[in-house]
Amino acid sequence: LSSISKILERVLLNRINEHLEDNKIIPKQQCGFRTGRSTSHQLIKVIKTAKENIKMKKSTGMIFLDVEKAFDRVWHNGLLFKVIKLRFPLPLIKTVSSFLSERSFSVFIKGQLSETKEIKFGVPQGAVLSPTLYNIFTQDVVGETTENIALF
C-alpha cells in the first residue's frame, strides 16, 4: 500500500475509533488491536479467574477459538450492514464501502501473470484499517453474556 493511502487510513481510523469509543461499540472484553490494551492483560485475567475458581472449588470451562485466516473471512456486505446498524456517520460508511470495493488480485505462476480476480471477502492484509474493521465485524460475538470473557 502506498504511503498516501496509509496516511489517509490513519485519519479514517481516528474517526472510526472516535465513533467506536463514544458509542461503546467494541466490547470491553476485546483487547486485540486496541490502543492501550494488551492480549497479555487478557491472558493474566484468564489465569487469575481460573485460579480463583479452583480455589473456590468451582468448575471452570474454557473455550479457545482461533479463526483461521480471520481477516480473509470478513464478509463485506455483513461488515457494511454492521457499520450502518451501528449508526456510523454516512461519510464513514461510504468510505468503508469504497475501501472494500473494487479490490482485485493476480499472481505470478511460473513467470506468467494469472487472470485478475475480484476480492469479495476479507479486509486487506497489512492495511491500517483492517484490524479495526475486523473488530467491528466481530463486535457482537459475545452477545449479552454475563460470564467472564476475554477476547484477544
Rosetta silent file (secondary structure, phi, psi, omega in degrees, C-alpha in Angstrom):
SEQUENCE: LSSISKILERVLLNRINEHLEDNKIIPKQQCGFRTGRSTSHQLIKVIKTAKENIKMKKSTGMIFLDVEKAFDRVWHNGLLFKVIKLRFPLPLIKTVSSFLSERSFSVFIKGQLSETKEIKFGVPQGAVLSPTLYNIFTQDVVGETTENIALF
SCORE:     score description
SCORE:     0.000 S_00000001
   1 L     0.000  145.162 -177.549    0.000    0.000    0.000 S_00000001
   2 L   -73.402  159.437  178.965    1.214    3.490   -0.783 S_00000001
   3 H   -62.001  -38.950 -179.688    2.331    5.964    1.882 S_00000001
   4 H   -63.709  -42.549 -179.631   -0.506    8.326    0.967 S_00000001
   5 H   -66.328  -35.283  178.079   -3.128    5.606    1.415 S_00000001
   6 H   -66.701  -37.248  176.633   -1.657    4.695    4.817 S_00000001
   7 H   -64.832  -46.240  177.992   -1.874    8.349    5.927 S_00000001
   8 H   -60.436  -42.754  178.849   -5.490    8.533    4.740 S_00000001
   9 H   -61.056  -39.135  179.579   -6.249    5.265    6.516 S_00000001
  10 H   -64.955  -38.883  176.143   -4.817    6.644    9.782 S_00000001
  11 H   -62.744  -46.555  178.623   -7.072    9.706    9.530 S_00000001
  12 H   -63.276  -40.379  179.186  -10.067    7.423    8.879 S_00000001
  13 H   -59.908  -41.536  177.264   -9.006    5.132   11.702 S_00000001
  14 H   -60.143  -42.853  179.486   -9.054    8.069   14.122 S_00000001
  15 H   -66.511  -43.369  179.690  -12.604    8.950   13.037 S_00000001
  16 H   -63.582  -46.770 -179.632  -13.765    5.332   13.246 S_00000001
  17 H   -62.333  -36.811  176.938  -12.174    4.846   16.682 S_00000001
  18 H   -59.293  -46.343  179.014  -13.781    8.056   17.918 S_00000001
  19 H   -64.690  -42.689 -179.492  -17.214    6.703   16.917 S_00000001
  20 H   -62.006  -45.276 -178.187  -16.453    3.279   18.427 S_00000001
  21 H   -71.176  -45.824 -179.195  -15.305    4.740   21.757 S_00000001
  22 H   -58.923  -33.589 -176.256  -18.003    7.432   22.013 S_00000001
  23 L  -104.571    7.099  178.107  -20.700    4.811   21.453 S_00000001
  24 L    47.918   51.443 -174.903  -19.010    1.975   23.389 S_00000001
  25 L   -82.092  -44.352 -179.055  -19.376   -0.333   20.392 S_00000001
  26 L   -81.780  127.767 -177.311  -16.413   -2.662   20.846 S_00000001
  27 L   -59.489  145.728 -179.152  -16.910   -4.807   23.970 S_00000001
  28 L   -61.534  -21.637  179.331  -14.587   -4.043   26.859 S_00000001
  29 L   -72.167  -15.720 -177.796  -13.523   -7.695   26.747 S_00000001
  30 E   -84.776  115.382  178.862  -11.877   -7.125   23.330 S_00000001
  31 L  -113.005  -16.323  179.321   -8.213   -6.262   23.768 S_00000001
  32 L   -69.248  134.717  175.934   -6.812   -7.343   20.419 S_00000001
  33 L    63.498   31.297  179.302   -5.950   -4.489   18.046 S_00000001
  34 L  -126.034  134.313 -179.801   -6.914   -1.798   20.548 S_00000001
  35 L   -62.444  134.528  176.748   -4.766    1.083   21.743 S_00000001
  36 L    78.745    5.190  179.210   -3.851    0.889   25.412 S_00000001
  37 L  -125.862  154.345 -174.534   -4.987   -2.719   25.741 S_00000001
  38 L  -137.918  142.284  175.101   -2.953   -5.859   25.590 S_00000001
  39 H   -66.458  -25.383  176.368   -3.578   -9.507   24.920 S_00000001
  40 H   -62.822  -40.335  177.738   -1.121  -10.156   27.781 S_00000001
  41 H   -62.430  -38.496  178.800   -3.570   -8.483   30.174 S_00000001
  42 H   -65.235  -41.525  179.580   -6.317  -10.777   28.920 S_00000001
  43 H   -62.893  -42.003  176.788   -4.151  -13.836   29.475 S_00000001
  44 H   -61.220  -41.737  178.903   -3.406  -12.709   33.037 S_00000001
  45 H   -61.710  -43.697 -179.919   -7.158  -12.213   33.590 S_00000001
  46 H   -61.771  -46.462 -179.218   -7.922  -15.736   32.316 S_00000001
  47 H   -63.955  -43.588  179.837   -5.272  -17.286   34.586 S_00000001
  48 H   -61.421  -45.651  179.688   -6.435  -15.246   37.602 S_00000001
  49 H   -62.383  -43.405  179.107  -10.079  -16.240   37.059 S_00000001
  50 H   -62.266  -44.047  179.651   -9.138  -19.912   36.685 S_00000001
  51 H   -62.353  -43.367  179.178   -7.039  -19.828   39.884 S_00000001
  52 H   -61.983  -42.649  179.983   -9.863  -18.145   41.837 S_00000001
  53 H   -66.393  -38.614  177.574  -12.363  -20.727   40.625 S_00000001
  54 H   -63.928  -43.135  179.805  -10.030  -23.605   41.517 S_00000001
  55 H   -60.853  -38.303 -179.105   -9.520  -22.106   44.987 S_00000001
  56 L   -89.637    8.379  179.574  -13.318  -21.878   45.463 S_00000001
  57 L    57.215   35.349  175.267  -13.728  -25.409   44.030 S_00000001
  58 L   -94.080  144.100  175.367  -15.832  -24.103   41.143 S_00000001
  59 L   -74.352  146.364 -177.493  -15.718  -25.856   37.833 S_00000001
  60 L  -132.121  123.543  175.565  -14.130  -23.795   35.089 S_00000001
  61 L  -111.183  142.999  177.944  -14.606  -24.282   31.392 S_00000001
  62 L  -133.066  139.740  174.970  -12.566  -22.559   28.734 S_00000001
  63 L  -123.601  125.970  176.812  -13.027  -22.405   25.022 S_00000001
  64 L  -113.944  125.039 -177.758  -10.214  -21.146   22.830 S_00000001
  65 L  -124.206  121.888  176.705  -11.101  -20.335   19.254 S_00000001
  66 L  -114.722  107.891 -177.362   -8.524  -19.345   16.671 S_00000001
  67 L   -77.709  114.635 -179.871  -10.260  -18.314   13.468 S_00000001
  68 L   -66.180  132.094  179.520   -8.115  -19.460   10.567 S_00000001
  69 L    51.518   46.610 -173.895   -7.461  -16.662    8.067 S_00000001
  70 H   -53.702  -47.721 -178.699   -9.754  -14.414   10.116 S_00000001
  71 H   -63.654  -32.682 -179.122   -9.092  -11.240    8.113 S_00000001
  72 H   -73.363  -14.658 -174.770   -9.709  -13.130    4.865 S_00000001
  73 H  -100.802    3.609  179.194  -13.143  -14.271    6.041 S_00000001
  74 L   -68.787  122.122 -179.440  -14.732  -10.880    6.723 S_00000001
  75 E   -82.569  116.891 -175.033  -17.929  -10.710    4.657 S_00000001
  76 H   -55.751  -50.671 -178.088  -18.059   -7.259    3.028 S_00000001
  77 H   -63.771  -35.292  177.198  -21.855   -6.932    2.981 S_00000001
  78 H   -65.913  -41.439  177.826  -22.042   -8.111    6.596 S_00000001
  79 H   -64.592  -44.071  178.814  -19.459   -5.547    7.675 S_00000001
  80 H   -64.032  -39.050  175.902  -21.283   -2.769    5.815 S_00000001
  81 H   -57.887  -43.225 -178.265  -24.566   -3.877    7.410 S_00000001
  82 H   -67.788  -41.693 -179.726  -22.933   -3.567   10.823 S_00000001
  83 H   -66.741  -30.359  174.966  -21.463   -0.093   10.260 S_00000001
  84 H   -70.435  -48.805 -179.341  -24.919    1.063    9.141 S_00000001
  85 H   -60.248  -33.620 -179.061  -26.630   -0.658   12.097 S_00000001
  86 L   -85.090    9.222  173.552  -24.063    0.879   14.466 S_00000001
  87 L    58.194   43.585  171.718  -25.005    4.323   13.144 S_00000001
  88 L   -66.228  150.015  175.700  -21.673    5.347   11.741 S_00000001
  89 L   -60.328  143.984 -176.842  -21.816    8.742   10.022 S_00000001
  90 H   -51.989  -43.337  178.543  -22.722    8.407    6.338 S_00000001
  91 H   -59.363  -35.762  177.526  -19.319    9.682    5.089 S_00000001
  92 H   -70.413  -39.074  177.253  -17.575    6.929    7.098 S_00000001
  93 H   -59.950  -46.379  179.801  -19.983    4.287    5.787 S_00000001
  94 H   -63.648  -38.275 -179.601  -19.266    5.385    2.222 S_00000001
  95 H   -67.918  -42.909  177.281  -15.525    5.392    2.868 S_00000001
  96 H   -62.270  -43.023  177.770  -15.561    1.879    4.345 S_00000001
  97 H   -59.340  -45.371  179.150  -17.629    0.708    1.373 S_00000001
  98 H   -64.456  -39.640  179.663  -15.159    2.279   -1.041 S_00000001
  99 H   -60.351  -36.139 -176.845  -12.215    0.788    0.872 S_00000001
 100 H   -87.928  -22.352 -171.878  -13.662   -2.715    0.448 S_00000001
 101 L   -88.471  159.517  175.879  -14.960   -2.437   -3.113 S_00000001
 102 L    54.032   38.931  173.761  -13.265   -2.973   -6.442 S_00000001
 103 L   -97.527  144.226 -179.586  -10.278   -4.821   -4.990 S_00000001
 104 E  -146.999  169.255  177.847   -8.613   -7.465   -7.097 S_00000001
 105 E  -148.696  159.682  170.646   -5.530   -9.630   -7.225 S_00000001
 106 L  -148.354  160.422 -177.914   -3.395  -11.643   -9.592 S_00000001
 107 L  -132.087  156.127  173.051   -0.383  -13.871   -9.021 S_00000001
 108 E   -91.647  125.839  175.525    2.746  -14.894  -10.872 S_00000001
 109 E  -128.019  117.016 -179.500    2.890  -18.613  -11.601 S_00000001
 110 L    50.899   45.403  176.800    5.944  -19.920  -13.425 S_00000001
 111 L    78.842    0.948  179.854    6.700  -16.468  -14.803 S_00000001
 112 E  -110.624  138.091  176.330    3.135  -15.908  -16.034 S_00000001
 113 E   -83.546  126.989 -178.725    0.705  -13.380  -14.576 S_00000001
 114 L   -72.450  170.740  174.287   -2.621  -15.004  -13.746 S_00000001
 115 L   -64.758  144.170  178.792   -6.029  -13.674  -14.647 S_00000001
 116 L   -75.231  134.097  179.475   -7.204  -10.868  -12.341 S_00000001
 117 E  -121.044  142.417  177.520   -9.818  -11.948   -9.799 S_00000001
 118 E   -75.905  141.371  175.697  -12.139   -9.765   -7.746 S_00000001
 119 L   -93.827  116.306 -176.429  -11.779   -9.940   -3.957 S_00000001
 120 L  -103.862  -14.814 -178.771  -15.256  -10.462   -2.499 S_00000001
 121 E  -132.844  156.510  170.996  -14.318  -11.285    1.100 S_00000001
 122 L    95.300  158.906  172.416  -11.778  -10.109    3.613 S_00000001
 123 L  -108.793  145.728 -173.245  -10.034   -6.984    4.730 S_00000001
 124 L   -61.421  130.769  175.497   -6.634   -6.213    3.193 S_00000001
 125 L   -63.903  134.249  176.937   -3.625   -7.723    4.970 S_00000001
 126 L    84.500   -5.944  178.935   -1.290   -5.004    6.211 S_00000001
 127 L   -77.986  142.898 -178.679   -3.838   -2.207    5.873 S_00000001
 128 L   -59.968  -37.944 -176.730   -4.066    0.202    8.812 S_00000001
 129 L   -78.287  -21.997 -169.859   -7.880   -0.094    8.950 S_00000001
 130 H   -56.741  -47.512  179.385   -8.106   -3.888    8.728 S_00000001
 131 H   -59.756  -40.640  179.901   -7.731   -4.825   12.425 S_00000001
 132 H   -69.272  -39.731  176.453  -10.368   -2.287   13.466 S_00000001
 133 H   -62.979  -37.729  176.450  -12.734   -3.369   10.690 S_00000001
 134 H   -63.614  -43.302  177.742  -12.279   -6.961   11.879 S_00000001
 135 H   -61.234  -38.874  177.168  -13.135   -5.884   15.444 S_00000001
 136 H   -63.720  -44.140 -178.504  -16.288   -4.167   14.155 S_00000001
 137 H   -61.267  -33.333 -176.025  -17.237   -7.303   12.217 S_00000001
 138 H  -105.136    6.522 -172.684  -16.880   -9.473   15.338 S_00000001
 139 L   -61.469  -23.904 -177.464  -18.039   -6.972   17.989 S_00000001
 140 L   -97.669   10.219 -175.933  -21.346   -8.749   18.613 S_00000001
 141 L   -67.002  -29.102 -178.658  -19.868  -12.221   19.051 S_00000001
 142 L   -82.148  -17.532  178.891  -20.074  -12.114   22.866 S_00000001
 143 L    62.330 -145.100 -176.099  -23.748  -11.167   22.937 S_00000001
 144 L  -105.547   29.843 -176.452  -25.294  -10.287   26.280 S_00000001
 145 L   -67.744  150.690  176.296  -23.433  -12.846   28.368 S_00000001
 146 L  -107.287    2.555 -179.757  -22.571  -12.154   31.985 S_00000001
 147 L   -76.332  165.680  175.662  -19.804  -14.760   32.100 S_00000001
 148 L   -71.354  121.071  179.946  -16.094  -13.984   32.157 S_00000001
 149 L  -131.538  138.284  175.961  -14.995  -13.474   28.582 S_00000001
 150 L  -130.685  121.535  178.837  -11.613  -12.430   27.240 S_00000001
 151 E  -110.016  131.654  175.143  -11.172  -11.631   23.562 S_00000001
 152 L  -130.578    0.000    0.000   -7.751  -11.251   22.010 S_00000001
